[in-house]
C-alpha cells in the first residue's frame, strides 16, 4: 500500500528579501523572478505551477524567455499564489484578498496623498 504524504506549502518569506528577486519584480521580469523564486525556495516548476495556478509548460517558456507574462489576471494569480508581500508589488497588482496597508499619512481631498 502506498501512503501519500501531504506536504505543507513552502515558506518563501526568506525569498522576498533577496535583492535580485526585488529587482526582477521592480522590472516586471517575471521569467527571472520565477527562476529566482524556484532556486531560492527549492521549488520545481511543477511546485510553482501548483502554487500559482499557471501551467508548467507556460512557466517553462516564461523562464526561458519564449513567453512573457503580460496578462494582469495571470500576474495577480502568480503574486497571490506565492503570497508576495504587497510592499514589493504595490496595491494595483493584488486582489482584494490582500488589501493595501492603511497609511498614517494625511490624504488630500481626492483621496490621494498631498503633493
PDB file of N, CA, C and O in Angstrom, residues 21-65:
ATOM      1  N   UNK A  21      15.566  39.205  -6.485  1.00  0.00           N
ATOM      2  CA  UNK A  21      14.125  38.977  -6.570  1.00  0.00           C
ATOM      3  C   UNK A  21      13.398  40.317  -6.602  1.00  0.00           C
ATOM      4  O   UNK A  21      12.504  40.535  -7.427  1.00  0.00           O
ATOM      5  N   UNK A  22      13.795  41.214  -5.731  1.00  0.00           N
ATOM      6  CA  UNK A  22      13.174  42.532  -5.688  1.00  0.00           C
ATOM      7  C   UNK A  22      13.378  43.285  -6.998  1.00  0.00           C
ATOM      8  O   UNK A  22      12.460  43.939  -7.491  1.00  0.00           O
ATOM      9  N   UNK A  23      14.577  43.182  -7.561  1.00  0.00           N
ATOM     10  CA  UNK A  23      14.848  43.863  -8.822  1.00  0.00           C
ATOM     11  C   UNK A  23      14.012  43.269  -9.957  1.00  0.00           C
ATOM     12  O   UNK A  23      13.458  44.002 -10.774  1.00  0.00           O
ATOM     13  N   UNK A  24      13.914  41.947 -10.009  1.00  0.00           N
ATOM     14  CA  UNK A  24      13.111  41.306 -11.052  1.00  0.00           C
ATOM     15  C   UNK A  24      11.651  41.745 -10.952  1.00  0.00           C
ATOM     16  O   UNK A  24      11.008  42.013 -11.968  1.00  0.00           O
ATOM     17  N   UNK A  25      11.135  41.843  -9.743  1.00  0.00           N
ATOM     18  CA  UNK A  25       9.765  42.315  -9.557  1.00  0.00           C
ATOM     19  C   UNK A  25       9.615  43.769  -9.990  1.00  0.00           C
ATOM     20  O   UNK A  25       8.655  44.127 -10.660  1.00  0.00           O
ATOM     21  N   UNK A  26      10.568  44.603  -9.597  1.00  0.00           N
ATOM     22  CA  UNK A  26      10.512  46.022  -9.953  1.00  0.00           C
ATOM     23  C   UNK A  26      10.529  46.209 -11.463  1.00  0.00           C
ATOM     24  O   UNK A  26       9.850  47.099 -11.997  1.00  0.00           O
ATOM     25  N   UNK A  27      11.274  45.356 -12.158  1.00  0.00           N
ATOM     26  CA  UNK A  27      11.364  45.434 -13.622  1.00  0.00           C
ATOM     27  C   UNK A  27      10.245  44.667 -14.320  1.00  0.00           C
ATOM     28  O   UNK A  27      10.173  44.660 -15.539  1.00  0.00           O
ATOM     29  N   UNK A  28       9.399  44.003 -13.515  1.00  0.00           N
ATOM     30  CA  UNK A  28       8.334  43.144 -14.049  1.00  0.00           C
ATOM     31  C   UNK A  28       8.909  42.072 -14.973  1.00  0.00           C
ATOM     32  O   UNK A  28       8.309  41.702 -15.976  1.00  0.00           O
ATOM     33  N   UNK A  29      10.097  41.579 -14.613  1.00  0.00           N
ATOM     34  CA  UNK A  29      10.753  40.496 -15.345  1.00  0.00           C
ATOM     35  C   UNK A  29      10.346  39.185 -14.673  1.00  0.00           C
ATOM     36  O   UNK A  29      11.062  38.635 -13.838  1.00  0.00           O
ATOM     37  N   UNK A  30       9.168  38.687 -15.040  1.00  0.00           N
ATOM     38  CA  UNK A  30       8.597  37.548 -14.348  1.00  0.00           C
ATOM     39  C   UNK A  30       9.302  36.232 -14.666  1.00  0.00           C
ATOM     40  O   UNK A  30       9.245  35.301 -13.856  1.00  0.00           O
ATOM     41  N   UNK A  31       9.969  36.144 -15.792  1.00  0.00           N
ATOM     42  CA  UNK A  31      10.757  34.939 -16.087  1.00  0.00           C
ATOM     43  C   UNK A  31      11.906  34.798 -15.114  1.00  0.00           C
ATOM     44  O   UNK A  31      12.103  33.742 -14.487  1.00  0.00           O
ATOM     45  N   UNK A  32      12.678  35.864 -14.954  1.00  0.00           N
ATOM     46  CA  UNK A  32      13.787  35.863 -13.991  1.00  0.00           C
ATOM     47  C   UNK A  32      13.253  35.704 -12.576  1.00  0.00           C
ATOM     48  O   UNK A  32      13.825  34.969 -11.769  1.00  0.00           O
ATOM     49  N   UNK A  33      12.141  36.358 -12.276  1.00  0.00           N
ATOM     50  CA  UNK A  33      11.509  36.246 -10.968  1.00  0.00           C
ATOM     51  C   UNK A  33      11.215  34.784 -10.637  1.00  0.00           C
ATOM     52  O   UNK A  33      11.534  34.305  -9.540  1.00  0.00           O
ATOM     53  N   UNK A  34      10.625  34.064 -11.582  1.00  0.00           N
ATOM     54  CA  UNK A  34      10.290  32.648 -11.353  1.00  0.00           C
ATOM     55  C   UNK A  34      11.539  31.812 -11.109  1.00  0.00           C
ATOM     56  O   UNK A  34      11.567  30.971 -10.206  1.00  0.00           O
ATOM     57  N   UNK A  35      12.561  32.023 -11.922  1.00  0.00           N
ATOM     58  CA  UNK A  35      13.811  31.271 -11.752  1.00  0.00           C
ATOM     59  C   UNK A  35      14.386  31.512 -10.355  1.00  0.00           C
ATOM     60  O   UNK A  35      14.788  30.567  -9.663  1.00  0.00           O
ATOM     61  N   UNK A  36      14.419  32.763  -9.944  1.00  0.00           N
ATOM     62  CA  UNK A  36      14.983  33.103  -8.629  1.00  0.00           C
ATOM     63  C   UNK A  36      14.155  32.528  -7.486  1.00  0.00           C
ATOM     64  O   UNK A  36      14.702  31.979  -6.530  1.00  0.00           O
ATOM     65  N   UNK A  37      12.844  32.652  -7.580  1.00  0.00           N
ATOM     66  CA  UNK A  37      11.974  32.116  -6.525  1.00  0.00           C
ATOM     67  C   UNK A  37      12.153  30.606  -6.427  1.00  0.00           C
ATOM     68  O   UNK A  37      12.252  30.052  -5.325  1.00  0.00           O
ATOM     69  N   UNK A  38      12.207  29.944  -7.568  1.00  0.00           N
ATOM     70  CA  UNK A  38      12.388  28.486  -7.543  1.00  0.00           C
ATOM     71  C   UNK A  38      13.740  28.110  -6.946  1.00  0.00           C
ATOM     72  O   UNK A  38      13.835  27.220  -6.104  1.00  0.00           O
ATOM     73  N   UNK A  39      14.786  28.798  -7.368  1.00  0.00           N
ATOM     74  CA  UNK A  39      16.130  28.478  -6.875  1.00  0.00           C
ATOM     75  C   UNK A  39      16.239  28.730  -5.373  1.00  0.00           C
ATOM     76  O   UNK A  39      16.692  27.863  -4.621  1.00  0.00           O
ATOM     77  N   UNK A  40      15.812  29.901  -4.940  1.00  0.00           N
ATOM     78  CA  UNK A  40      15.924  30.254  -3.522  1.00  0.00           C
ATOM     79  C   UNK A  40      14.938  29.484  -2.643  1.00  0.00           C
ATOM     80  O   UNK A  40      15.206  29.249  -1.464  1.00  0.00           O
ATOM     81  N   UNK A  41      13.799  29.117  -3.212  1.00  0.00           N
ATOM     82  CA  UNK A  41      12.773  28.414  -2.449  1.00  0.00           C
ATOM     83  C   UNK A  41      12.849  26.906  -2.551  1.00  0.00           C
ATOM     84  O   UNK A  41      12.064  26.204  -1.910  1.00  0.00           O
ATOM     85  N   UNK A  42      13.781  26.406  -3.384  1.00  0.00           N
ATOM     86  CA  UNK A  42      13.907  24.964  -3.546  1.00  0.00           C
ATOM     87  C   UNK A  42      12.684  24.336  -4.195  1.00  0.00           C
ATOM     88  O   UNK A  42      12.257  23.246  -3.826  1.00  0.00           O
ATOM     89  N   UNK A  43      12.124  25.029  -5.188  1.00  0.00           N
ATOM     90  CA  UNK A  43      10.908  24.570  -5.850  1.00  0.00           C
ATOM     91  C   UNK A  43      11.193  24.066  -7.253  1.00  0.00           C
ATOM     92  O   UNK A  43      12.130  24.516  -7.906  1.00  0.00           O
ATOM     93  N   UNK A  44      10.351  23.157  -7.717  1.00  0.00           N
ATOM     94  CA  UNK A  44      10.368  22.717  -9.118  1.00  0.00           C
ATOM     95  C   UNK A  44       9.320  23.536  -9.868  1.00  0.00           C
ATOM     96  O   UNK A  44       8.483  24.190  -9.247  1.00  0.00           O
ATOM     97  N   UNK A  45       9.370  23.491 -11.183  1.00  0.00           N
ATOM     98  CA  UNK A  45       8.355  24.198 -11.961  1.00  0.00           C
ATOM     99  C   UNK A  45       6.962  23.669 -11.632  1.00  0.00           C
ATOM    100  O   UNK A  45       6.004  24.430 -11.574  1.00  0.00           O
ATOM    101  N   UNK A  46       6.850  22.378 -11.385  1.00  0.00           N
ATOM    102  CA  UNK A  46       5.569  21.789 -11.021  1.00  0.00           C
ATOM    103  C   UNK A  46       5.051  22.372  -9.706  1.00  0.00           C
ATOM    104  O   UNK A  46       3.852  22.596  -9.542  1.00  0.00           O
ATOM    105  N   UNK A  47       5.964  22.607  -8.765  1.00  0.00           N
ATOM    106  CA  UNK A  47       5.584  23.212  -7.484  1.00  0.00           C
ATOM    107  C   UNK A  47       5.066  24.628  -7.709  1.00  0.00           C
ATOM    108  O   UNK A  47       4.047  25.024  -7.138  1.00  0.00           O
ATOM    109  N   UNK A  48       5.796  25.380  -8.525  1.00  0.00           N
ATOM    110  CA  UNK A  48       5.399  26.757  -8.812  1.00  0.00           C
ATOM    111  C   UNK A  48       4.043  26.783  -9.520  1.00  0.00           C
ATOM    112  O   UNK A  48       3.193  27.625  -9.225  1.00  0.00           O
ATOM    113  N   UNK A  49       3.840  25.839 -10.430  1.00  0.00           N
ATOM    114  CA  UNK A  49       2.565  25.747 -11.141  1.00  0.00           C
ATOM    115  C   UNK A  49       1.424  25.472 -10.165  1.00  0.00           C
ATOM    116  O   UNK A  49       0.359  26.094 -10.250  1.00  0.00           O
ATOM    117  N   UNK A  50       1.643  24.571  -9.207  1.00  0.00           N
ATOM    118  CA  UNK A  50       0.611  24.239  -8.229  1.00  0.00           C
ATOM    119  C   UNK A  50       0.284  25.437  -7.330  1.00  0.00           C
ATOM    120  O   UNK A  50      -0.870  25.664  -6.987  1.00  0.00           O
ATOM    121  N   UNK A  51       1.292  26.199  -6.974  1.00  0.00           N
ATOM    122  CA  UNK A  51       1.083  27.362  -6.105  1.00  0.00           C
ATOM    123  C   UNK A  51       0.377  28.505  -6.821  1.00  0.00           C
ATOM    124  O   UNK A  51      -0.432  29.218  -6.226  1.00  0.00           O
ATOM    125  N   UNK A  52       0.701  28.697  -8.094  1.00  0.00           N
ATOM    126  CA  UNK A  52       0.208  29.877  -8.813  1.00  0.00           C
ATOM    127  C   UNK A  52      -1.005  29.624  -9.694  1.00  0.00           C
ATOM    128  O   UNK A  52      -1.691  30.570 -10.073  1.00  0.00           O
ATOM    129  N   UNK A  53      -1.242  28.376 -10.047  1.00  0.00           N
ATOM    130  CA  UNK A  53      -2.334  28.081 -10.970  1.00  0.00           C
ATOM    131  C   UNK A  53      -1.942  28.262 -12.427  1.00  0.00           C
ATOM    132  O   UNK A  53      -2.760  28.084 -13.324  1.00  0.00           O
ATOM    133  N   UNK A  54      -0.695  28.628 -12.681  1.00  0.00           N
ATOM    134  CA  UNK A  54      -0.194  28.752 -14.048  1.00  0.00           C
ATOM    135  C   UNK A  54       0.363  27.398 -14.470  1.00  0.00           C
ATOM    136  O   UNK A  54       0.915  26.666 -13.658  1.00  0.00           O
ATOM    137  N   UNK A  55       0.243  27.061 -15.736  1.00  0.00           N
ATOM    138  CA  UNK A  55       0.702  25.760 -16.216  1.00  0.00           C
ATOM    139  C   UNK A  55       2.218  25.630 -16.225  1.00  0.00           C
ATOM    140  O   UNK A  55       2.933  26.601 -16.477  1.00  0.00           O
ATOM    141  N   UNK A  56       2.699  24.422 -15.975  1.00  0.00           N
ATOM    142  CA  UNK A  56       4.144  24.168 -16.001  1.00  0.00           C
ATOM    143  C   UNK A  56       4.743  24.464 -17.373  1.00  0.00           C
ATOM    144  O   UNK A  56       5.803  25.086 -17.447  1.00  0.00           O
ATOM    145  N   UNK A  57       4.081  24.076 -18.485  1.00  0.00           N
ATOM    146  CA  UNK A  57       4.659  24.428 -19.795  1.00  0.00           C
ATOM    147  C   UNK A  57       4.786  25.947 -19.985  1.00  0.00           C
ATOM    148  O   UNK A  57       5.780  26.431 -20.524  1.00  0.00           O
ATOM    149  N   UNK A  58       3.780  26.692 -19.524  1.00  0.00           N
ATOM    150  CA  UNK A  58       3.834  28.156 -19.619  1.00  0.00           C
ATOM    151  C   UNK A  58       4.995  28.694 -18.792  1.00  0.00           C
ATOM    152  O   UNK A  58       5.750  29.565 -19.246  1.00  0.00           O
ATOM    153  N   UNK A  59       5.162  28.177 -17.553  1.00  0.00           N
ATOM    154  CA  UNK A  59       6.258  28.630 -16.701  1.00  0.00           C
ATOM    155  C   UNK A  59       7.613  28.325 -17.322  1.00  0.00           C
ATOM    156  O   UNK A  59       8.543  29.130 -17.244  1.00  0.00           O
ATOM    157  N   UNK A  60       7.732  27.184 -17.971  1.00  0.00           N
ATOM    158  CA  UNK A  60       8.976  26.818 -18.648  1.00  0.00           C
ATOM    159  C   UNK A  60       9.306  27.824 -19.750  1.00  0.00           C
ATOM    160  O   UNK A  60      10.443  28.296 -19.859  1.00  0.00           O
ATOM    161  N   UNK A  61       8.298  28.156 -20.548  1.00  0.00           N
ATOM    162  CA  UNK A  61       8.510  29.127 -21.626  1.00  0.00           C
ATOM    163  C   UNK A  61       8.782  30.519 -21.065  1.00  0.00           C
ATOM    164  O   UNK A  61       9.581  31.273 -21.623  1.00  0.00           O
ATOM    165  N   UNK A  62       8.139  30.867 -19.953  1.00  0.00           N
ATOM    166  CA  UNK A  62       8.356  32.160 -19.306  1.00  0.00           C
ATOM    167  C   UNK A  62       9.799  32.266 -18.829  1.00  0.00           C
ATOM    168  O   UNK A  62      10.480  33.269 -19.072  1.00  0.00           O
ATOM    169  N   UNK A  63      10.271  31.229 -18.160  1.00  0.00           N
ATOM    170  CA  UNK A  63      11.634  31.238 -17.631  1.00  0.00           C
ATOM    171  C   UNK A  63      12.685  31.257 -18.741  1.00  0.00           C
ATOM    172  O   UNK A  63      13.751  31.845 -18.575  1.00  0.00           O
ATOM    173  N   UNK A  64      12.394  30.624 -19.863  1.00  0.00           N
ATOM    174  CA  UNK A  64      13.369  30.576 -20.964  1.00  0.00           C
ATOM    175  C   UNK A  64      13.303  31.806 -21.854  1.00  0.00           C
ATOM    176  O   UNK A  64      14.128  31.969 -22.750  1.00  0.00           O
ATOM    177  N   UNK A  65      12.313  32.674 -21.615  1.00  0.00           N
ATOM    178  CA  UNK A  65      12.203  33.896 -22.408  1.00  0.00           C
ATOM    179  C   UNK A  65      11.374  33.746 -23.667  1.00  0.00           C
ATOM    180  O   UNK A  65      11.226  34.703 -24.431  1.00  0.00           O
TER     181      UNK A  65
END
